[in-house]
Amino acid sequence: MKSILAFALVLGGILPGCFTTALNAAPQLQVSSDFPGGSARVLSLDPAGNTIHITPAGNPKRGWPCWWYFRLDGVDTNQPVVLEVTANQGVVLNGAPDKTRKLPINFSLPEYAAYSTDGTDWVHTPKGERKGDRTIYHITTTTSTVWLAWGPPFTLKDADQLIQKTCDLCPYAKSFVLARTRGGRPVPGVRISPPGAAAGPRFSVWIQARQHAWESGSSWVARGFAEWLVSNDPAAESLREKADIVIIPVMDVDSVETGQGGKEQVPHDQDEDWSPAPYFPEVAAGQRSLSALAKADRLDLFLDLHNPGPGAHDIDFYLPPVALLFPERVANQDAFFKIVREQMTGSIKFNGRIGPNSQTYDPAVNNVVDGWVGAQSRPHVVSLTMETPWNLSASTASGYLKVGKQLGRSIELYLQPTIRANTKE
Ligand SMILES: [Zn+2]
């Protein structure tokens, strides 16, 4: 596109007729996804109709291939963009190495897609129109370049920028690299701990997101929490004073950067890698840090952030296996959920819904992170998976940021001396 215009401009000086012809030519509608997080296989392209038809390009072996994200150049701004997405029904793992299924179509087809005119600020498209295994979205735009995605993207660059901003706004926030992935990429995190923190009794919180790459909303919730935490809200100041906090906005950086789904990838799901011999270096590093915190009795709350299935309409939490639900943990979970229920109101709310958990705990079999953390830590420690719905009209970047802020306020209210009262030795 650029070279054609440049050519037209050069000729335009000599032969004005050529310039006019070039400007009136049909737009060079073009799809690009060769950037971090990008994923789209073009099925057809109709420049005259401003219409594109894609399907998510993920490899099912690298996780559920429902994620799509691409840039569209050469858009005719005189008519709406028509985006047709056909679901990727690739055969994926389903809970065990020997069980497979076709990925259900609803995972690839959000009711609203995300779009941006600058690649940074994301809003919803109008509601898509479902036709069998396809959804058609209509987007009116004034720019000839637009970015379109399954949901608001959040890549390694966004994680780096968030961490940098956190450190700029809070003098004692320190960035660190949790690990290098199998693909050699950094997994950045930030630790917020005021000077002299070790002097008195303090709480400690660990929040991580995106063990499932397609669940981009979970990174936005982490971002909302981080931005609130370094704000001048008195509740944020109070939380910074009483707790050391670690935030990892993207765990499975390799899958996020390569536009893969991540969930149920081969050899196994990252969320289920919390075993004695992890496959992912970032999980091994997380285990070392969390173990050290737990052994030093410096862990109080662990949260693993996710997005749930397409039908979820409210927030839900998953608990460690029943065998790890000691009386102190149950009492603290109940206290936390009561606060979250009061704080997480509005369009994306917590109605008290808790997912099913395993009755027994065997570290050789149960390798989900919330159970692993629950098994390492003192009985009072609350360890949860949190799922924020992605398929609502409110499941936008700003909606997720609000959930993150509400989560922060909930944590501040929850961290009271009573949560450690029964664990003195
Ligand atoms: Zn998940």
Tab-separated table of N, CA and C in Angstrom, residues 181-328:
chain	number	residue	atom	x	y	z
A	181	THR	N	11.111	-18.230	29.396
A	181	THR	CA	10.256	-19.330	28.936
A	181	THR	C	11.065	-20.352	28.140
A	182	ARG	N	10.427	-21.433	27.756
A	182	ARG	CA	11.079	-22.419	26.873
A	182	ARG	C	11.480	-21.764	25.557
A	183	GLY	N	10.719	-20.741	25.146
A	183	GLY	CA	11.031	-20.015	23.908
A	183	GLY	C	12.033	-18.884	24.113
A	184	GLY	N	12.570	-18.749	25.340
A	184	GLY	CA	13.596	-17.744	25.612
A	184	GLY	C	13.062	-16.354	25.903
A	185	ARG	N	11.757	-16.239	26.109
A	185	ARG	CA	11.170	-14.916	26.374
A	185	ARG	C	11.117	-14.649	27.885
A	186	PRO	N	11.236	-13.377	28.276
A	186	PRO	CA	11.130	-13.063	29.705
A	186	PRO	C	9.677	-13.127	30.178
A	187	VAL	N	9.488	-13.481	31.436
A	187	VAL	CA	8.175	-13.409	32.086
A	187	VAL	C	8.293	-12.336	33.168
A	188	PRO	N	7.872	-11.101	32.838
A	188	PRO	CA	8.107	-10.012	33.789
A	188	PRO	C	7.071	-9.967	34.906
A	189	GLY	N	7.523	-9.476	36.050
A	189	GLY	CA	6.623	-9.280	37.188
A	189	GLY	C	7.006	-8.016	37.923
A	190	VAL	N	6.181	-7.646	38.886
A	190	VAL	CA	6.494	-6.469	39.710
A	190	VAL	C	6.190	-6.813	41.169
A	191	ARG	N	7.089	-6.349	42.043
A	191	ARG	CA	6.905	-6.577	43.479
A	191	ARG	C	6.762	-5.200	44.133
A	192	ILE	N	5.718	-5.050	44.915
A	192	ILE	CA	5.479	-3.771	45.587
A	192	ILE	C	5.620	-4.007	47.080
A	193	SER	N	6.682	-3.450	47.634
A	193	SER	CA	6.995	-3.703	49.038
A	193	SER	C	7.741	-2.481	49.578
A	194	PRO	N	7.118	-1.731	50.480
A	194	PRO	CA	7.765	-0.494	50.937
A	194	PRO	C	9.033	-0.760	51.738
A	195	PRO	N	9.966	0.187	51.776
A	195	PRO	CA	11.206	-0.004	52.527
A	195	PRO	C	10.893	-0.266	54.000
A	196	GLY	N	11.695	-1.127	54.620
A	196	GLY	CA	11.479	-1.450	56.042
A	196	GLY	C	10.326	-2.407	56.247
A	197	ALA	N	9.853	-2.986	55.143
A	197	ALA	CA	8.675	-3.852	55.222
A	197	ALA	C	8.891	-5.066	56.109
A	198	ALA	N	10.128	-5.567	56.160
A	198	ALA	CA	10.377	-6.792	56.920
A	198	ALA	C	10.285	-6.550	58.423
A	199	ALA	N	10.295	-5.271	58.843
A	199	ALA	CA	10.367	-4.948	60.266
A	199	ALA	C	9.146	-5.437	61.061
A	200	GLY	N	7.972	-5.283	60.515
A	200	GLY	CA	6.784	-5.624	61.303
A	200	GLY	C	5.989	-6.748	60.678
A	201	PRO	N	4.910	-7.163	61.337
A	201	PRO	CA	4.069	-8.201	60.729
A	201	PRO	C	3.371	-7.633	59.497
A	202	ARG	N	3.475	-8.337	58.418
A	202	ARG	CA	2.885	-7.844	57.179
A	202	ARG	C	2.189	-8.991	56.471
A	203	PHE	N	1.278	-8.606	55.594
A	203	PHE	CA	0.610	-9.601	54.762
A	203	PHE	C	1.349	-9.706	53.440
A	204	SER	N	1.046	-10.787	52.726
A	204	SER	CA	1.692	-10.989	51.443
A	204	SER	C	0.704	-11.608	50.449
A	205	VAL	N	0.702	-11.047	49.237
A	205	VAL	CA	-0.280	-11.437	48.217
A	205	VAL	C	0.454	-11.717	46.913
A	206	TRP	N	0.039	-12.743	46.179
A	206	TRP	CA	0.606	-13.074	44.874
A	206	TRP	C	-0.561	-13.177	43.888
A	207	ILE	N	-0.501	-12.381	42.835
A	207	ILE	CA	-1.562	-12.424	41.811
A	207	ILE	C	-0.914	-12.673	40.452
A	208	GLN	N	-1.359	-13.699	39.769
A	208	GLN	CA	-0.843	-13.979	38.431
A	208	GLN	C	-2.006	-14.169	37.458
A	209	ALA	N	-1.730	-13.892	36.187
A	209	ALA	CA	-2.770	-14.015	35.159
A	209	ALA	C	-2.206	-14.758	33.961
A	210	ARG	N	-3.184	-15.297	33.157
A	210	ARG	CA	-2.816	-15.721	31.806
A	210	ARG	C	-1.980	-16.995	31.760
A	211	GLN	N	-2.322	-17.959	32.590
A	211	GLN	CA	-1.750	-19.280	32.328
A	211	GLN	C	-2.420	-19.860	31.087
A	212	HIS	N	-3.581	-19.300	30.737
A	212	HIS	CA	-4.265	-19.664	29.486
A	212	HIS	C	-4.231	-18.446	28.569
A	213	ALA	N	-3.462	-18.562	27.494
A	213	ALA	CA	-3.147	-17.388	26.673
A	213	ALA	C	-4.375	-16.708	26.061
A	214	TRP	N	-5.356	-17.492	25.622
A	214	TRP	CA	-6.509	-16.863	24.945
A	214	TRP	C	-7.328	-15.999	25.902
A	215	GLU	N	-7.185	-16.211	27.221
A	215	GLU	CA	-8.025	-15.514	28.199
A	215	GLU	C	-7.439	-14.131	28.495
A	216	SER	N	-7.414	-13.283	27.454
A	216	SER	CA	-6.721	-11.994	27.576
A	216	SER	C	-7.325	-11.104	28.653
A	217	GLY	N	-8.624	-11.272	28.924
A	217	GLY	CA	-9.287	-10.429	29.923
A	217	GLY	C	-8.647	-10.549	31.291
A	218	SER	N	-8.042	-11.707	31.583
A	218	SER	CA	-7.445	-11.885	32.912
A	218	SER	C	-6.250	-10.947	33.100
A	219	SER	N	-5.500	-10.672	32.022
A	219	SER	CA	-4.388	-9.721	32.134
A	219	SER	C	-4.908	-8.303	32.355
A	220	TRP	N	-6.063	-7.998	31.745
A	220	TRP	CA	-6.656	-6.669	31.959
A	220	TRP	C	-7.140	-6.504	33.395
A	221	VAL	N	-7.645	-7.578	33.995
A	221	VAL	CA	-8.030	-7.511	35.414
A	221	VAL	C	-6.775	-7.263	36.265
A	222	ALA	N	-5.676	-7.973	35.932
A	222	ALA	CA	-4.408	-7.762	36.652
A	222	ALA	C	-3.948	-6.311	36.476
A	223	ARG	N	-4.108	-5.779	35.271
A	223	ARG	CA	-3.718	-4.388	35.029
A	223	ARG	C	-4.563	-3.431	35.866
A	224	GLY	N	-5.871	-3.679	35.916
A	224	GLY	CA	-6.762	-2.829	36.715
A	224	GLY	C	-6.354	-2.838	38.176
A	225	PHE	N	-5.982	-4.020	38.668
A	225	PHE	CA	-5.532	-4.133	40.053
A	225	PHE	C	-4.239	-3.335	40.261
A	226	ALA	N	-3.260	-3.513	39.354
A	226	ALA	CA	-1.955	-2.837	39.493
A	226	ALA	C	-2.120	-1.320	39.433
A	227	GLU	N	-2.930	-0.841	38.485
A	227	GLU	CA	-3.101	0.610	38.345
A	227	GLU	C	-3.783	1.206	39.576
A	228	TRP	N	-4.766	0.474	40.097
A	228	TRP	CA	-5.434	0.947	41.314
A	228	TRP	C	-4.452	0.949	42.493
A	229	LEU	N	-3.645	-0.120	42.579
A	229	LEU	CA	-2.741	-0.285	43.723
A	229	LEU	C	-1.757	0.872	43.872
A	230	VAL	N	-1.314	1.444	42.768
A	230	VAL	CA	-0.352	2.557	42.864
A	230	VAL	C	-1.051	3.918	42.734
A	231	SER	N	-2.378	3.915	42.855
A	231	SER	CA	-3.128	5.180	42.793
A	231	SER	C	-3.156	5.824	44.177
A	232	ASN	N	-3.743	7.023	44.251
A	232	ASN	CA	-3.818	7.689	45.555
A	232	ASN	C	-5.140	7.442	46.275
A	233	ASP	N	-5.887	6.439	45.846
A	233	ASP	CA	-7.061	5.995	46.609
A	233	ASP	C	-6.567	5.605	48.016
A	234	PRO	N	-7.174	6.169	49.091
A	234	PRO	CA	-6.710	5.831	50.443
A	234	PRO	C	-6.691	4.323	50.713
A	235	ALA	N	-7.628	3.591	50.124
A	235	ALA	CA	-7.635	2.135	50.326
A	235	ALA	C	-6.407	1.498	49.669
A	236	ALA	N	-5.970	2.038	48.528
A	236	ALA	CA	-4.767	1.513	47.863
A	236	ALA	C	-3.537	1.828	48.708
A	237	GLU	N	-3.490	3.046	49.254
A	237	GLU	CA	-2.363	3.414	50.137
A	237	GLU	C	-2.321	2.473	51.337
A	238	SER	N	-3.479	2.177	51.889
A	238	SER	CA	-3.555	1.285	53.052
A	238	SER	C	-3.061	-0.120	52.694
A	239	LEU	N	-3.467	-0.608	51.523
A	239	LEU	CA	-3.029	-1.957	51.119
A	239	LEU	C	-1.513	-1.990	50.910
A	240	ARG	N	-0.967	-0.940	50.299
A	240	ARG	CA	0.492	-0.906	50.089
A	240	ARG	C	1.231	-0.891	51.421
A	241	GLU	N	0.638	-0.242	52.412
A	241	GLU	CA	1.305	-0.156	53.720
A	241	GLU	C	1.301	-1.481	54.457
A	242	LYS	N	0.258	-2.284	54.253
A	242	LYS	CA	0.183	-3.482	55.087
A	242	LYS	C	0.548	-4.782	54.368
A	243	ALA	N	0.789	-4.706	53.057
A	243	ALA	CA	1.055	-5.968	52.341
A	243	ALA	C	2.169	-5.830	51.306
A	244	ASP	N	2.911	-6.910	51.153
A	244	ASP	CA	3.841	-7.043	50.024
A	244	ASP	C	3.070	-7.744	48.913
A	245	ILE	N	3.192	-7.226	47.695
A	245	ILE	CA	2.343	-7.748	46.619
A	245	ILE	C	3.173	-8.035	45.371
A	246	VAL	N	2.964	-9.214	44.823
A	246	VAL	CA	3.606	-9.594	43.562
A	246	VAL	C	2.520	-9.715	42.499
A	247	ILE	N	2.792	-9.149	41.319
A	247	ILE	CA	1.842	-9.254	40.190
A	247	ILE	C	2.605	-9.760	38.959
A	248	ILE	N	2.086	-10.824	38.367
A	248	ILE	CA	2.620	-11.343	37.098
A	248	ILE	C	1.491	-11.221	36.071
A	249	PRO	N	1.537	-10.233	35.159
A	249	PRO	CA	0.391	-10.011	34.265
A	249	PRO	C	0.206	-11.079	33.180
A	250	VAL	N	1.322	-11.726	32.771
A	250	VAL	CA	1.229	-12.774	31.735
A	250	VAL	C	2.162	-13.912	32.128
A	251	MET	N	1.607	-15.090	32.385
A	251	MET	CA	2.447	-16.243	32.733
A	251	MET	C	2.934	-16.979	31.472
A	252	ASP	N	2.005	-17.405	30.606
A	252	ASP	CA	2.405	-18.201	29.428
A	252	ASP	C	2.755	-17.240	28.283
A	253	VAL	N	3.889	-16.575	28.448
A	253	VAL	CA	4.304	-15.556	27.472
A	253	VAL	C	4.472	-16.169	26.073
A	254	ASP	N	5.022	-17.372	25.989
A	254	ASP	CA	5.240	-17.982	24.661
A	254	ASP	C	3.936	-18.111	23.876
A	255	SER	N	2.889	-18.618	24.523
A	255	SER	CA	1.614	-18.803	23.807
A	255	SER	C	0.983	-17.462	23.468
A	256	VAL	N	1.093	-16.503	24.385
A	256	VAL	CA	0.519	-15.173	24.135
A	256	VAL	C	1.210	-14.523	22.934
A	257	GLU	N	2.537	-14.562	22.912
A	257	GLU	CA	3.276	-13.870	21.858
A	257	GLU	C	3.089	-14.506	20.490
A	258	THR	N	2.860	-15.820	20.481
A	258	THR	CA	2.712	-16.513	19.199
A	258	THR	C	1.243	-16.661	18.786
A	259	GLY	N	0.347	-16.023	19.548
A	259	GLY	CA	-1.071	-16.028	19.162
A	259	GLY	C	-1.748	-17.379	19.327
A	260	GLN	N	-1.193	-18.215	20.206
A	260	GLN	CA	-1.782	-19.539	20.434
A	260	GLN	C	-2.777	-19.483	21.596
A	261	GLY	N	-3.663	-20.508	21.653
A	261	GLY	CA	-4.684	-20.521	22.710
A	261	GLY	C	-4.132	-20.890	24.074
A	262	GLY	N	-3.146	-21.789	24.107
A	262	GLY	CA	-2.502	-22.163	25.369
A	262	GLY	C	-3.237	-23.219	26.170
A	263	LYS	N	-4.513	-23.042	26.385
A	263	LYS	CA	-5.241	-23.981	27.250
A	263	LYS	C	-5.271	-25.385	26.643
A	264	GLU	N	-4.960	-26.371	27.491
A	264	GLU	CA	-4.923	-27.783	27.070
A	264	GLU	C	-3.894	-28.015	25.960
A	265	GLN	N	-2.801	-27.279	26.017
A	265	GLN	CA	-1.740	-27.498	25.030
A	265	GLN	C	-1.004	-28.801	25.331
A	266	VAL	N	-0.238	-29.252	24.358
A	266	VAL	CA	0.581	-30.454	24.506
A	266	VAL	C	1.942	-30.016	25.074
A	267	PRO	N	2.561	-30.668	26.078
A	267	PRO	CA	2.098	-31.939	26.656
A	267	PRO	C	0.977	-31.798	27.669
A	268	HIS	N	0.815	-30.615	28.270
A	268	HIS	CA	-0.340	-30.415	29.140
A	268	HIS	C	-0.534	-28.932	29.429
A	269	ASP	N	-1.676	-28.676	29.985
A	269	ASP	CA	-2.096	-27.319	30.348
A	269	ASP	C	-1.118	-26.702	31.355
A	270	GLN	N	-0.784	-25.414	31.156
A	270	GLN	CA	0.136	-24.782	32.117
A	270	GLN	C	-0.469	-24.693	33.524
A	271	ASP	N	-1.771	-24.514	33.597
A	271	ASP	CA	-2.449	-24.435	34.896
A	271	ASP	C	-2.337	-25.764	35.646
A	272	GLU	N	-2.068	-26.845	34.900
A	272	GLU	CA	-1.967	-28.174	35.510
A	272	GLU	C	-0.531	-28.682	35.467
A	273	ASP	N	0.408	-27.733	35.483
A	273	ASP	CA	1.834	-28.072	35.409
A	273	ASP	C	2.500	-27.985	36.783
A	274	TRP	N	1.691	-27.746	37.827
A	274	TRP	CA	2.252	-27.478	39.158
A	274	TRP	C	2.515	-28.803	39.860
A	275	SER	N	3.484	-29.524	39.299
A	275	SER	CA	3.825	-30.879	39.722
A	275	SER	C	5.251	-30.855	40.271
A	276	PRO	N	5.755	-32.010	40.745
A	276	PRO	CA	7.154	-32.035	41.196
A	276	PRO	C	8.149	-31.774	40.048
A	277	ALA	N	7.743	-31.955	38.804
A	277	ALA	CA	8.668	-31.729	37.681
A	277	ALA	C	7.975	-30.897	36.599
A	278	PRO	N	7.877	-29.590	36.795
A	278	PRO	CA	7.142	-28.765	35.819
A	278	PRO	C	7.804	-28.741	34.440
A	279	TYR	N	6.982	-28.612	33.427
A	279	TYR	CA	7.452	-28.513	32.036
A	279	TYR	C	7.835	-27.067	31.710
A	280	PHE	N	7.113	-26.119	32.299
A	280	PHE	CA	7.319	-24.695	31.987
A	280	PHE	C	8.264	-24.044	33.006
A	281	PRO	N	9.360	-23.407	32.523
A	281	PRO	CA	10.287	-22.748	33.456
A	281	PRO	C	9.600	-21.699	34.333
A	282	GLU	N	8.569	-21.014	33.771
A	282	GLU	CA	7.890	-19.980	34.565
A	282	GLU	C	7.098	-20.596	35.716
A	283	VAL	N	6.614	-21.827	35.518
A	283	VAL	CA	5.937	-22.524	36.619
A	283	VAL	C	6.965	-22.937	37.679
A	284	ALA	N	8.098	-23.478	37.227
A	284	ALA	CA	9.153	-23.883	38.180
A	284	ALA	C	9.601	-22.680	39.008
A	285	ALA	N	9.767	-21.527	38.351
A	285	ALA	CA	10.203	-20.319	39.071
A	285	ALA	C	9.114	-19.834	40.027
A	286	GLY	N	7.866	-19.904	39.589
A	286	GLY	CA	6.747	-19.533	40.465
A	286	GLY	C	6.707	-20.435	41.687
A	287	GLN	N	6.951	-21.734	41.476
A	287	GLN	CA	6.965	-22.674	42.605
A	287	GLN	C	8.058	-22.306	43.607
A	288	ARG	N	9.256	-21.967	43.101
A	288	ARG	CA	10.358	-21.627	44.019
A	288	ARG	C	10.003	-20.398	44.853
A	289	SER	N	9.490	-19.357	44.193
A	289	SER	CA	9.165	-18.116	44.918
A	289	SER	C	8.018	-18.328	45.902
A	290	LEU	N	6.972	-19.004	45.453
A	290	LEU	CA	5.804	-19.209	46.318
A	290	LEU	C	6.139	-20.126	47.492
A	291	SER	N	6.949	-21.152	47.230
A	291	SER	CA	7.393	-22.059	48.300
A	291	SER	C	8.159	-21.299	49.360
A	292	ALA	N	9.084	-20.426	48.903
A	292	ALA	CA	9.897	-19.664	49.854
A	292	ALA	C	9.000	-18.757	50.700
A	293	LEU	N	8.028	-18.114	50.069
A	293	LEU	CA	7.099	-17.246	50.817
A	293	LEU	C	6.300	-18.074	51.830
A	294	ALA	N	5.801	-19.218	51.374
A	294	ALA	CA	4.967	-20.053	52.252
A	294	ALA	C	5.779	-20.579	53.435
A	295	LYS	N	7.007	-21.036	53.155
A	295	LYS	CA	7.854	-21.596	54.229
A	295	LYS	C	8.188	-20.535	55.269
A	296	ALA	N	8.352	-19.287	54.818
A	296	ALA	CA	8.683	-18.196	55.740
A	296	ALA	C	7.418	-17.619	56.395
A	297	ASP	N	6.282	-18.276	56.161
A	297	ASP	CA	4.993	-17.772	56.655
A	297	ASP	C	4.755	-16.339	56.168
A	298	ARG	N	5.093	-16.097	54.920
A	298	ARG	CA	4.906	-14.758	54.349
A	298	ARG	C	3.981	-14.812	53.131
A	299	LEU	N	2.979	-15.688	53.207
A	299	LEU	CA	1.970	-15.726	52.151
A	299	LEU	C	0.588	-15.752	52.796
A	300	ASP	N	-0.305	-14.921	52.286
A	300	ASP	CA	-1.671	-14.895	52.829
A	300	ASP	C	-2.730	-15.158	51.770
A	301	LEU	N	-2.478	-14.675	50.554
A	301	LEU	CA	-3.505	-14.791	49.517
A	301	LEU	C	-2.833	-15.030	48.171
A	302	PHE	N	-3.314	-16.046	47.455
A	302	PHE	CA	-2.833	-16.345	46.101
A	302	PHE	C	-4.039	-16.341	45.173
A	303	LEU	N	-3.908	-15.645	44.042
A	303	LEU	CA	-5.000	-15.607	43.058
A	303	LEU	C	-4.454	-15.874	41.659
A	304	ASP	N	-5.085	-16.805	40.958
A	304	ASP	CA	-4.732	-17.139	39.579
A	304	ASP	C	-5.900	-16.665	38.705
A	305	LEU	N	-5.638	-15.672	37.847
A	305	LEU	CA	-6.737	-15.026	37.110
A	305	LEU	C	-6.983	-15.672	35.744
A	306	HIS	N	-8.261	-15.852	35.435
A	306	HIS	CA	-8.687	-16.512	34.185
A	306	HIS	C	-9.937	-15.850	33.623
A	307	ASN	N	-10.314	-16.313	32.412
A	307	ASN	CA	-11.656	-16.093	31.858
A	307	ASN	C	-12.310	-17.476	31.749
A	308	PRO	N	-13.624	-17.560	31.971
A	308	PRO	CA	-14.308	-18.869	31.992
A	308	PRO	C	-14.843	-19.286	30.616
A	309	GLY	N	-15.816	-20.173	30.612
A	309	GLY	CA	-16.468	-20.596	29.372
A	309	GLY	C	-17.372	-19.489	28.840
A	310	PRO	N	-17.848	-19.643	27.578
A	310	PRO	CA	-18.631	-18.574	26.935
A	310	PRO	C	-19.968	-18.275	27.605
A	311	GLY	N	-20.515	-19.241	28.339
A	311	GLY	CA	-21.855	-19.043	28.917
A	311	GLY	C	-21.859	-18.359	30.272
A	312	ALA	N	-20.687	-18.086	30.851
A	312	ALA	CA	-20.656	-17.520	32.212
A	312	ALA	C	-21.111	-16.063	32.197
A	313	HIS	N	-21.982	-15.715	33.140
A	313	HIS	CA	-22.494	-14.339	33.207
A	313	HIS	C	-22.052	-13.597	34.457
A	314	ASP	N	-21.365	-14.299	35.350
A	314	ASP	CA	-20.864	-13.626	36.547
A	314	ASP	C	-19.503	-14.233	36.901
A	315	ILE	N	-18.852	-13.583	37.870
A	315	ILE	CA	-17.527	-14.046	38.292
A	315	ILE	C	-17.686	-15.333	39.097
A	316	ASP	N	-16.772	-16.264	38.932
A	316	ASP	CA	-16.759	-17.393	39.863
A	316	ASP	C	-15.333	-17.726	40.268
A	317	PHE	N	-15.253	-18.434	41.386
A	317	PHE	CA	-13.953	-18.831	41.943
A	317	PHE	C	-13.890	-20.353	42.029
A	318	TYR	N	-12.675	-20.873	41.913
A	318	TYR	CA	-12.437	-22.292	42.155
A	318	TYR	C	-11.548	-22.439	43.380
A	319	LEU	N	-11.839	-23.461	44.177
A	319	LEU	CA	-11.126	-23.702	45.433
A	319	LEU	C	-10.140	-24.862	45.257
A	320	PRO	N	-9.156	-24.971	46.154
A	320	PRO	CA	-8.310	-26.169	46.156
A	320	PRO	C	-9.164	-27.400	46.485
A	321	PRO	N	-8.594	-28.605	46.281
A	321	PRO	CA	-9.343	-29.822	46.612
A	321	PRO	C	-9.862	-29.804	48.060
A	322	VAL	N	-10.991	-30.469	48.266
A	322	VAL	CA	-11.650	-30.490	49.579
A	322	VAL	C	-10.679	-30.916	50.688
A	323	ALA	N	-9.796	-31.874	50.356
A	323	ALA	CA	-8.853	-32.374	51.369
A	323	ALA	C	-7.917	-31.281	51.882
A	324	LEU	N	-7.802	-30.171	51.152
A	324	LEU	CA	-6.920	-29.072	51.583
A	324	LEU	C	-7.700	-27.918	52.214
A	325	LEU	N	-8.985	-28.117	52.398
A	325	LEU	CA	-9.797	-27.023	52.956
A	325	LEU	C	-9.876	-27.157	54.477
A	326	PHE	N	-8.802	-26.715	55.129
A	326	PHE	CA	-8.721	-26.751	56.588
A	326	PHE	C	-9.702	-25.721	57.153
A	327	PRO	N	-10.119	-25.886	58.419
A	327	PRO	CA	-11.110	-24.948	58.987
A	327	PRO	C	-10.679	-23.480	58.881
A	328	GLU	N	-9.389	-23.183	59.115
A	328	GLU	CA	-8.919	-21.785	59.042
A	328	GLU	C	-9.082	-21.260	57.615
